[in-house]
Amino acid sequence: MDIALEQPARARLITGEERERPVPAKLRYASTDPLAVHIDFPGEVSLDGHGATWTFARSLLEEGLRGPAGAGDVHIWPCGPERTVVELHSPHGMALLQFDTAALNRFLLRTYAVVATGEEDLGAVVERGLSSLFGSV
């Protein structure tokens, strides 16, 4: 059975002037893609007016809640006991966001209740990936 989780989250965008701007976000997880988590941002907070979704490894979120983690486009690290920083890089620039650590932990625990670590069906994930790459070839 396919299970999807969604959890609203409040983030704070840290600007160049070291000010904080509240940003609505939605955390998502699907049992059909058990290794990934998603953060959705609405169009009103993006540069082009379209919503944006960032997808990264669930294990990166777990690791980033405990200490600095990440390479490439997504970096996550704790910022004191109550906040976690998520740094997102794109060709258009970089966004630095702070989330409540408790909310991220709650979301992560909910994902493990759906698909426990080590019990991900990697065969199905690989099959979907190959199908999307090669289509009907």
mmCIF file of N, CA, C and O in Angstrom, residues 79-115:
data_model
loop_
_atom_site.group_PDB
_atom_site.id
_atom_site.type_symbol
_atom_site.label_atom_id
_atom_site.label_comp_id
_atom_site.label_asym_id
_atom_site.label_seq_id
_atom_site.Cartn_x
_atom_site.Cartn_y
_atom_site.Cartn_z
ATOM 1 N N CYS A 79 21.531 24.288 14.553
ATOM 2 C CA CYS A 79 21.876 25.655 14.959
ATOM 3 C C CYS A 79 21.320 25.835 16.365
ATOM 4 O O CYS A 79 20.217 26.350 16.558
ATOM 5 N N GLY A 80 22.056 25.340 17.339
ATOM 6 C CA GLY A 80 21.553 25.320 18.703
ATOM 7 C C GLY A 80 20.576 24.168 18.887
ATOM 8 O O GLY A 80 20.344 23.382 17.968
ATOM 9 N N PRO A 81 19.969 24.072 20.045
ATOM 10 C CA PRO A 81 19.091 22.935 20.328
ATOM 11 C C PRO A 81 17.707 23.020 19.679
ATOM 12 O O PRO A 81 17.022 22.016 19.561
ATOM 13 N N GLU A 82 17.288 24.215 19.225
ATOM 14 C CA GLU A 82 15.918 24.379 18.756
ATOM 15 C C GLU A 82 15.765 24.613 17.265
ATOM 16 O O GLU A 82 14.662 24.552 16.743
ATOM 17 N N ARG A 83 16.866 24.889 16.571
ATOM 18 C CA ARG A 83 16.760 25.204 15.146
ATOM 19 C C ARG A 83 17.731 24.360 14.323
ATOM 20 O O ARG A 83 18.788 23.971 14.796
ATOM 21 N N THR A 84 17.330 24.129 13.091
ATOM 22 C CA THR A 84 18.165 23.421 12.124
ATOM 23 C C THR A 84 18.223 24.259 10.858
ATOM 24 O O THR A 84 17.195 24.768 10.395
ATOM 25 N N VAL A 85 19.410 24.408 10.316
ATOM 26 C CA VAL A 85 19.606 25.191 9.104
ATOM 27 C C VAL A 85 19.601 24.265 7.901
ATOM 28 O O VAL A 85 20.224 23.203 7.914
ATOM 29 N N VAL A 86 18.890 24.681 6.867
ATOM 30 C CA VAL A 86 18.894 23.989 5.577
ATOM 31 C C VAL A 86 19.382 25.014 4.553
ATOM 32 O O VAL A 86 18.767 26.068 4.384
ATOM 33 N N GLU A 87 20.490 24.692 3.916
ATOM 34 C CA GLU A 87 21.083 25.573 2.914
ATOM 35 C C GLU A 87 20.876 24.939 1.541
ATOM 36 O O GLU A 87 21.276 23.795 1.321
ATOM 37 N N LEU A 88 20.232 25.683 0.640
ATOM 38 C CA LEU A 88 19.883 25.174 -0.680
ATOM 39 C C LEU A 88 20.607 25.992 -1.747
ATOM 40 O O LEU A 88 20.529 27.219 -1.746
ATOM 41 N N HIS A 89 21.293 25.315 -2.650
ATOM 42 C CA HIS A 89 22.034 25.978 -3.731
ATOM 43 C C HIS A 89 21.391 25.640 -5.072
ATOM 44 O O HIS A 89 21.086 24.481 -5.335
ATOM 45 N N SER A 90 21.221 26.654 -5.916
ATOM 46 C CA SER A 90 20.719 26.456 -7.271
ATOM 47 C C SER A 90 21.535 27.345 -8.209
ATOM 48 O O SER A 90 22.303 28.194 -7.740
ATOM 49 N N PRO A 91 21.347 27.203 -9.512
ATOM 50 C CA PRO A 91 22.046 28.089 -10.441
ATOM 51 C C PRO A 91 21.664 29.562 -10.247
ATOM 52 O O PRO A 91 22.387 30.456 -10.663
ATOM 53 N N HIS A 92 20.521 29.811 -9.602
ATOM 54 C CA HIS A 92 20.043 31.180 -9.389
ATOM 55 C C HIS A 92 20.540 31.798 -8.092
ATOM 56 O O HIS A 92 20.322 32.977 -7.845
ATOM 57 N N GLY A 93 21.153 31.010 -7.236
ATOM 58 C CA GLY A 93 21.639 31.535 -5.970
ATOM 59 C C GLY A 93 21.520 30.529 -4.852
ATOM 60 O O GLY A 93 21.373 29.327 -5.089
ATOM 61 N N MET A 94 21.560 31.047 -3.639
ATOM 62 C CA MET A 94 21.544 30.209 -2.450
ATOM 63 C C MET A 94 20.486 30.734 -1.489
ATOM 64 O O MET A 94 20.274 31.943 -1.390
ATOM 65 N N ALA A 95 19.815 29.816 -0.805
ATOM 66 C CA ALA A 95 18.845 30.178 0.231
ATOM 67 C C ALA A 95 19.265 29.512 1.531
ATOM 68 O O ALA A 95 19.631 28.336 1.551
ATOM 69 N N LEU A 96 19.227 30.278 2.595
ATOM 70 C CA LEU A 96 19.555 29.794 3.926
ATOM 71 C C LEU A 96 18.283 29.874 4.760
ATOM 72 O O LEU A 96 17.727 30.959 4.955
ATOM 73 N N LEU A 97 17.805 28.704 5.214
ATOM 74 C CA LEU A 97 16.543 28.630 5.941
ATOM 75 C C LEU A 97 16.753 27.980 7.292
ATOM 76 O O LEU A 97 17.557 27.055 7.419
ATOM 77 N N GLN A 98 16.010 28.455 8.279
ATOM 78 C CA GLN A 98 16.017 27.814 9.594
ATOM 79 C C GLN A 98 14.644 27.199 9.836
ATOM 80 O O GLN A 98 13.620 27.839 9.598
ATOM 81 N N PHE A 99 14.662 25.955 10.294
ATOM 82 C CA PHE A 99 13.444 25.230 10.649
ATOM 83 C C PHE A 99 13.497 24.890 12.134
ATOM 84 O O PHE A 99 14.575 24.762 12.708
ATOM 85 N N ASP A 100 12.335 24.691 12.734
ATOM 86 C CA ASP A 100 12.284 24.197 14.106
ATOM 87 C C ASP A 100 12.735 22.741 14.093
ATOM 88 O O ASP A 100 12.170 21.912 13.364
ATOM 89 N N THR A 101 13.743 22.437 14.884
ATOM 90 C CA THR A 101 14.294 21.085 14.933
ATOM 91 C C THR A 101 13.237 20.071 15.344
ATOM 92 O O THR A 101 13.166 18.976 14.777
ATOM 93 N N ALA A 102 12.395 20.429 16.298
ATOM 94 C CA ALA A 102 11.366 19.497 16.770
ATOM 95 C C ALA A 102 10.426 19.097 15.630
ATOM 96 O O ALA A 102 10.048 17.924 15.509
ATOM 97 N N ALA A 103 10.065 20.042 14.762
ATOM 98 C CA ALA A 103 9.174 19.735 13.641
ATOM 99 C C ALA A 103 9.856 18.794 12.648
ATOM 100 O O ALA A 103 9.233 17.855 12.146
ATOM 101 N N LEU A 104 11.130 19.028 12.361
ATOM 102 C CA LEU A 104 11.860 18.146 11.446
ATOM 103 C C LEU A 104 12.010 16.752 12.037
ATOM 104 O O LEU A 104 11.853 15.749 11.333
ATOM 105 N N ASN A 105 12.303 16.677 13.328
ATOM 106 C CA ASN A 105 12.411 15.372 13.997
ATOM 107 C C ASN A 105 11.084 14.619 13.965
ATOM 108 O O ASN A 105 11.052 13.416 13.707
ATOM 109 N N ARG A 106 10.003 15.322 14.225
ATOM 110 C CA ARG A 106 8.668 14.708 14.209
ATOM 111 C C ARG A 106 8.380 14.138 12.814
ATOM 112 O O ARG A 106 7.914 13.006 12.679
ATOM 113 N N PHE A 107 8.681 14.925 11.788
ATOM 114 C CA PHE A 107 8.469 14.472 10.412
ATOM 115 C C PHE A 107 9.322 13.237 10.108
ATOM 116 O O PHE A 107 8.829 12.254 9.565
ATOM 117 N N LEU A 108 10.585 13.275 10.481
ATOM 118 C CA LEU A 108 11.480 12.150 10.221
ATOM 119 C C LEU A 108 10.980 10.882 10.912
ATOM 120 O O LEU A 108 10.955 9.810 10.308
ATOM 121 N N LEU A 109 10.549 10.993 12.152
ATOM 122 C CA LEU A 109 10.016 9.834 12.869
ATOM 123 C C LEU A 109 8.765 9.279 12.189
ATOM 124 O O LEU A 109 8.569 8.062 12.124
ATOM 125 N N ARG A 110 7.931 10.169 11.662
ATOM 126 C CA ARG A 110 6.733 9.719 10.936
ATOM 127 C C ARG A 110 7.128 8.938 9.683
ATOM 128 O O ARG A 110 6.477 7.955 9.337
ATOM 129 N N THR A 111 8.211 9.373 8.997
ATOM 130 C CA THR A 111 8.639 8.643 7.796
ATOM 131 C C THR A 111 9.127 7.253 8.162
ATOM 132 O O THR A 111 8.886 6.302 7.418
ATOM 133 N N TYR A 112 9.813 7.126 9.299
ATOM 134 C CA TYR A 112 10.304 5.812 9.724
ATOM 135 C C TYR A 112 9.162 4.896 10.134
ATOM 136 O O TYR A 112 9.277 3.678 10.036
ATOM 137 N N ALA A 113 8.058 5.469 10.587
ATOM 138 C CA ALA A 113 6.888 4.648 10.904
ATOM 139 C C ALA A 113 6.266 4.083 9.625
ATOM 140 O O ALA A 113 5.665 3.010 9.647
ATOM 141 N N VAL A 114 6.438 4.774 8.508
ATOM 142 C CA VAL A 114 5.921 4.300 7.222
ATOM 143 C C VAL A 114 6.862 3.270 6.612
ATOM 144 O O VAL A 114 6.443 2.187 6.211
ATOM 145 N N VAL A 115 8.162 3.625 6.521
ATOM 146 C CA VAL A 115 9.178 2.713 5.979
ATOM 147 C C VAL A 115 10.411 2.839 6.876
ATOM 148 O O VAL A 115 11.066 3.876 6.903
#
